[in-house]
Amino acid sequence: MLAYYSRRVHEEFWTEHWGGHSVDELLAVARTSPLTTLITAALPRQGVVLEAGCGLGQYVILLRELGWRAAGVDGSVEALATCRRTAAVPLLAGDLRALAIRDGALAAYVSLGVVEHDPHGPDAILVEAARVLASGGTLVLSVPYLNGARRLGGPWIRRRQAECARSGGSFYQYAFTRAELIAAVRRHGFVPLGAHPYDPARVLRVAARALRGTRRAADREHRGSVASVAPAAEPAASGARPPDTPGGAAARERSAGRRRGWLRALARRALYTQPALRMLGHMLLVVARRA
């Protein structure tokens, strides 16, 4: 496992984190996400599905819309209250290591990006997941993936994280290899059925944001350096091209929009090949059956 530390982690971290998002925003993402396809393909149609660590509850809402008897549990009362203002779905505030749910009550247990935040590892949460799942019940669990890119950068990442910890940073999360996550679920009586990396575009989105920030800073510096020496505007040449008409500009914008859509579709297809997922997948989802 690869440990990450952060100076932003504190008692109210998750309340503040969810406060930066809206239920409608996350629900719109979930409706078209490849992750949703992985989840729904794994879930049984009968029985209760619990999302453990549901946050703002977008998957509880979506699964209920799609016909599942879904409920959610989370440690943030504020996040659950925000969800309830959008949809009247069954929610419970509680600790995932000690759920107020009877033994074997659930047909499926879904937890997306949660167990990695326990500094002692995922075992305590998995013990409780095994208790509340019925025999033959389905576990759908995802964690940050120790993918090819993270393995290549492992020595550098570990040095940076050790520096963060020494300078006062708190534990934030672990990233897992496929073997480590499968071993963890097996330790608690689960039979792995499949492992699926997903969200390979995350690293590209982060890089793009960094590049845009660098470019904006360079543009500001350039504009500042030339502002004082900019020549006076010259009159337009008699043969200059006339300004666009509204109709022409709209047509060009529609054409550019179509091109962007095609490029996004091609990029998604390329990123969701197995080699790209192994190298760039940000998260790893494991589906398992309780023995």
Coordinates of C-alpha atoms in Angstrom, one line a residue:
M1 CA 0.0 0.0 0.0
L2 CA 1.1 3.5 -0.7
A3 CA 0.2 6.1 2.1
Y4 CA -0.8 9.6 1.3
Y5 CA -0.7 12.5 3.8
S6 CA -2.4 16.0 3.7
R7 CA -2.2 19.2 5.7
R8 CA -5.9 19.8 5.0
V9 CA -7.2 16.8 6.9
H10 CA -9.0 17.8 10.2
E11 CA -12.1 16.9 12.1
E12 CA -14.5 18.8 9.8
F13 CA -12.7 17.8 6.6
W14 CA -15.5 15.7 5.1
T15 CA -18.2 18.1 5.9
E16 CA -16.2 20.8 4.2
H17 CA -15.4 18.5 1.3
W18 CA -19.1 17.7 0.6
G19 CA -20.0 21.3 1.1
G20 CA -18.1 22.1 -2.1
H21 CA -20.4 19.9 -4.2
S22 CA -24.1 19.6 -4.9
V23 CA -26.3 16.5 -5.1
D24 CA -27.5 17.4 -8.5
E25 CA -24.0 17.9 -9.8
L26 CA -22.8 14.5 -8.6
L27 CA -26.0 12.8 -9.7
A28 CA -25.6 14.1 -13.2
V29 CA -22.0 12.6 -13.3
A30 CA -23.2 9.3 -11.9
R31 CA -25.9 9.0 -14.6
T32 CA -23.3 8.8 -17.4
S33 CA -20.3 7.4 -15.5
P34 CA -18.7 4.0 -16.6
L35 CA -18.5 3.3 -12.9
T36 CA -22.3 3.1 -12.7
T37 CA -22.2 0.4 -15.3
L38 CA -19.7 -1.6 -13.3
I39 CA -21.8 -1.2 -10.1
T40 CA -25.2 -2.1 -11.6
A41 CA -23.8 -5.1 -13.4
A42 CA -22.7 -6.5 -10.1
L43 CA -25.8 -5.9 -8.0
P44 CA -28.5 -8.5 -7.3
R45 CA -32.0 -7.4 -8.1
Q46 CA -33.5 -8.7 -4.9
G47 CA -32.9 -7.5 -1.3
V48 CA -31.5 -4.3 0.3
V49 CA -28.4 -2.6 -1.1
L50 CA -26.4 -0.4 1.3
E51 CA -24.0 2.2 0.2
A52 CA -21.5 2.6 3.1
G53 CA -19.9 6.0 3.1
C54 CA -22.6 7.4 0.7
G55 CA -21.6 11.1 1.1
L56 CA -24.2 13.2 -0.6
G57 CA -26.1 10.1 -1.6
Q58 CA -26.1 10.4 -5.4
Y59 CA -25.8 6.6 -5.8
V60 CA -28.5 5.9 -3.3
I61 CA -30.8 8.2 -5.3
L62 CA -29.8 6.8 -8.6
L63 CA -30.0 3.1 -7.6
R64 CA -33.5 3.7 -6.2
E65 CA -34.5 5.4 -9.5
L66 CA -33.2 2.2 -11.3
G67 CA -35.3 -0.1 -9.2
W68 CA -33.0 -1.2 -6.3
R69 CA -34.0 -1.0 -2.7
A70 CA -31.0 1.2 -1.8
A71 CA -30.1 2.9 1.5
G72 CA -27.1 4.9 2.6
V73 CA -25.0 5.4 5.7
D74 CA -22.3 8.0 6.3
G75 CA -20.5 9.7 9.2
S76 CA -21.3 13.2 8.0
V77 CA -24.7 14.3 9.3
E78 CA -24.4 17.5 7.2
A79 CA -23.9 15.5 4.0
L80 CA -26.9 13.3 4.7
A81 CA -29.0 16.4 5.5
T82 CA -28.0 17.8 2.1
C83 CA -29.0 14.6 0.4
R84 CA -32.4 14.6 2.1
R85 CA -33.2 18.1 0.9
T86 CA -32.9 16.7 -2.6
A87 CA -34.6 13.3 -2.2
A88 CA -36.5 11.5 0.6
V89 CA -34.3 8.4 0.6
P90 CA -33.5 6.1 3.6
L91 CA -30.2 7.3 5.2
L92 CA -28.5 6.5 8.4
A93 CA -25.7 8.4 10.3
G94 CA -23.1 6.0 11.8
D95 CA -19.7 4.5 12.0
L96 CA -19.0 1.9 9.3
R97 CA -17.0 -0.1 11.8
A98 CA -20.1 -0.6 14.0
L99 CA -23.3 -0.4 11.9
A100 CA -26.7 -0.5 13.6
I101 CA -27.9 -3.2 11.2
R102 CA -28.7 -6.8 12.1
D103 CA -26.5 -9.7 10.9
G104 CA -27.1 -10.9 7.4
A105 CA -29.7 -8.2 6.6
L106 CA -28.2 -7.0 3.3
A107 CA -28.1 -8.5 -0.2
A108 CA -25.3 -6.1 -1.3
Y109 CA -22.8 -3.7 0.3
V110 CA -21.4 -0.9 -1.9
S111 CA -18.5 1.3 -0.7
L112 CA -16.8 3.6 -3.1
G113 CA -13.6 5.3 -2.1
V114 CA -14.0 4.9 1.7
V115 CA -12.0 2.1 3.3
E116 CA -8.7 3.7 2.2
H117 CA -9.1 6.5 4.7
D118 CA -8.7 4.3 7.8
P119 CA -5.1 4.6 8.9
H120 CA -5.3 1.1 10.4
G121 CA -6.3 -0.3 7.0
P122 CA -9.6 -1.7 5.6
D123 CA -10.0 -4.7 7.9
A124 CA -12.3 -3.2 10.6
I125 CA -14.8 -2.0 7.9
L126 CA -14.6 -5.3 6.0
V127 CA -15.3 -7.3 9.2
E128 CA -18.5 -5.3 9.6
A129 CA -19.4 -5.6 5.9
A130 CA -19.1 -9.4 6.2
R131 CA -21.4 -9.3 9.3
V132 CA -24.3 -7.4 7.8
L133 CA -24.2 -9.2 4.4
A134 CA -26.2 -12.3 3.9
S135 CA -24.4 -15.5 2.8
G136 CA -23.9 -15.2 -0.9
G137 CA -24.3 -11.4 -0.7
T138 CA -22.4 -9.1 -3.0
L139 CA -19.6 -6.7 -2.0
V140 CA -18.7 -3.8 -4.4
L141 CA -15.7 -2.0 -3.0
S142 CA -13.4 0.6 -4.6
V143 CA -10.1 2.2 -3.5
P144 CA -7.4 4.3 -5.1
Y145 CA -5.4 2.1 -7.4
L146 CA -1.6 1.7 -7.2
N147 CA -1.5 1.8 -11.0
G148 CA 1.5 1.7 -13.4
A149 CA 2.0 5.4 -13.2
R150 CA 2.0 5.5 -9.4
R151 CA 4.4 2.5 -9.3
L152 CA 6.8 4.3 -11.6
G153 CA 6.6 7.4 -9.5
G154 CA 6.6 5.4 -6.2
P155 CA 10.0 6.5 -4.8
W156 CA 9.3 10.2 -5.5
I157 CA 5.7 9.9 -4.1
R158 CA 7.0 8.2 -0.9
R159 CA 9.6 10.9 -0.4
R160 CA 7.0 13.7 -0.9
Q161 CA 4.5 12.0 1.5
A162 CA 7.2 11.4 4.1
E163 CA 8.1 15.1 3.9
C164 CA 4.4 16.1 4.3
A165 CA 4.1 13.8 7.4
R166 CA 7.2 15.2 9.0
S167 CA 6.0 18.8 8.5
G168 CA 2.7 18.2 10.3
G169 CA 0.5 16.5 7.6
S170 CA -2.1 13.9 8.7
F171 CA -2.8 10.5 7.2
Y172 CA -5.2 10.9 4.3
Q173 CA -5.5 7.6 2.4
Y174 CA -3.8 4.4 1.0
A175 CA -3.6 3.4 -2.6
F176 CA -3.7 -0.4 -3.2
T177 CA -2.4 -2.8 -5.7
R178 CA -4.9 -5.3 -7.2
A179 CA -3.2 -8.1 -5.2
E180 CA -3.4 -6.2 -1.9
L181 CA -7.1 -5.4 -2.3
I182 CA -8.1 -9.0 -3.3
A183 CA -6.1 -10.3 -0.3
A184 CA -7.9 -7.9 2.0
V185 CA -11.4 -9.1 0.9
R186 CA -10.3 -12.7 1.1
R187 CA -9.2 -12.3 4.7
H188 CA -12.8 -11.6 5.7
G189 CA -14.5 -14.5 3.9
F190 CA -15.2 -12.9 0.5
V191 CA -14.7 -14.7 -2.8
P192 CA -13.4 -12.2 -5.4
L193 CA -15.3 -12.3 -8.7
G194 CA -13.5 -9.5 -10.6
A195 CA -11.3 -6.4 -10.3
H196 CA -11.8 -3.3 -12.5
P197 CA -9.6 -0.2 -12.7
Y198 CA -11.6 2.9 -13.6
D199 CA -11.4 6.7 -14.0
P200 CA -8.2 6.8 -16.1
A201 CA -8.8 10.4 -17.1
R202 CA -8.2 11.7 -13.5
V203 CA -4.5 12.1 -14.0
L204 CA -5.0 13.9 -17.3
R205 CA -7.6 16.2 -15.7
V206 CA -5.1 17.1 -12.9
A207 CA -2.4 17.7 -15.4
A208 CA -4.7 19.8 -17.6
R209 CA -5.7 22.0 -14.6
A210 CA -2.0 22.5 -13.7
L211 CA -1.2 23.4 -17.3
R212 CA -4.1 25.9 -17.5
G213 CA -2.9 27.5 -14.3
T214 CA 0.7 27.8 -15.7
R215 CA -0.6 29.2 -19.0
R216 CA -2.9 31.8 -17.2
A217 CA 0.0 33.0 -15.1
A218 CA 2.2 33.3 -18.2
D219 CA -0.5 35.2 -20.0
R220 CA -0.9 37.7 -17.1
E221 CA 2.8 38.2 -17.0
H222 CA 3.0 38.8 -20.8
R223 CA 0.1 41.2 -20.8
G224 CA 1.7 43.2 -18.0
S225 CA 5.0 43.4 -19.8
V226 CA 3.5 44.7 -23.1
A227 CA 0.8 47.0 -21.7
S228 CA 3.0 50.0 -21.4
V229 CA 4.5 49.8 -24.9
A230 CA 1.4 48.8 -26.9
P231 CA 1.1 50.9 -30.0
A232 CA -2.0 53.0 -30.6
A233 CA -4.7 51.2 -32.6
E234 CA -4.6 51.8 -36.4
P235 CA -7.6 52.3 -38.5
A236 CA -9.0 49.2 -40.1
A237 CA -7.7 48.6 -43.6
S238 CA -10.3 49.1 -46.4
G239 CA -10.0 45.4 -47.3
A240 CA -10.4 44.1 -43.8
R241 CA -12.7 41.1 -43.3
P242 CA -16.1 42.3 -41.9
P243 CA -17.2 41.1 -38.5
D244 CA -19.0 37.7 -38.2
T245 CA -22.7 37.7 -38.4
P246 CA -24.5 36.1 -35.4
G247 CA -25.6 33.2 -37.6
G248 CA -22.1 32.4 -38.9
A249 CA -20.7 32.5 -35.4
A250 CA -23.4 30.2 -34.1
A251 CA -22.7 27.7 -36.9
R252 CA -19.0 27.7 -36.2
E253 CA -19.7 27.1 -32.5
R254 CA -22.0 24.2 -33.3
S255 CA -19.3 22.7 -35.5
A256 CA -16.6 23.1 -32.8
G257 CA -19.0 21.5 -30.3
R258 CA -19.4 18.5 -32.5
R259 CA -15.7 18.2 -32.9
R260 CA -15.1 18.4 -29.1
G261 CA -17.8 15.7 -28.6
W262 CA -16.0 13.4 -31.1
L263 CA -12.7 14.0 -29.5
R264 CA -14.1 13.2 -26.0
A265 CA -15.6 10.0 -27.3
L266 CA -12.3 8.9 -28.9
A267 CA -10.4 9.8 -25.8
R268 CA -12.7 7.8 -23.6
R269 CA -12.5 4.8 -25.9
A270 CA -8.7 4.9 -25.8
L271 CA -8.5 5.5 -22.1
Y272 CA -10.8 2.5 -21.3
T273 CA -8.6 0.0 -23.0
Q274 CA -7.0 -2.5 -20.6
P275 CA -3.4 -1.2 -21.0
A276 CA -4.5 2.4 -20.3
L277 CA -6.6 1.3 -17.3
R278 CA -3.7 -0.6 -15.8
M279 CA -1.4 2.4 -16.3
L280 CA -3.7 5.3 -15.5
G281 CA -6.8 4.0 -13.7
H282 CA -7.2 6.3 -10.6
M283 CA -9.5 3.8 -8.7
L284 CA -9.8 0.0 -8.5
L285 CA -13.2 -1.6 -8.0
V286 CA -13.5 -5.2 -6.7
V287 CA -16.6 -7.3 -6.8
A288 CA -16.8 -10.2 -4.4
R289 CA -19.3 -12.7 -2.9
R290 CA -19.7 -13.4 0.8
A291 CA -19.0 -17.1 1.3

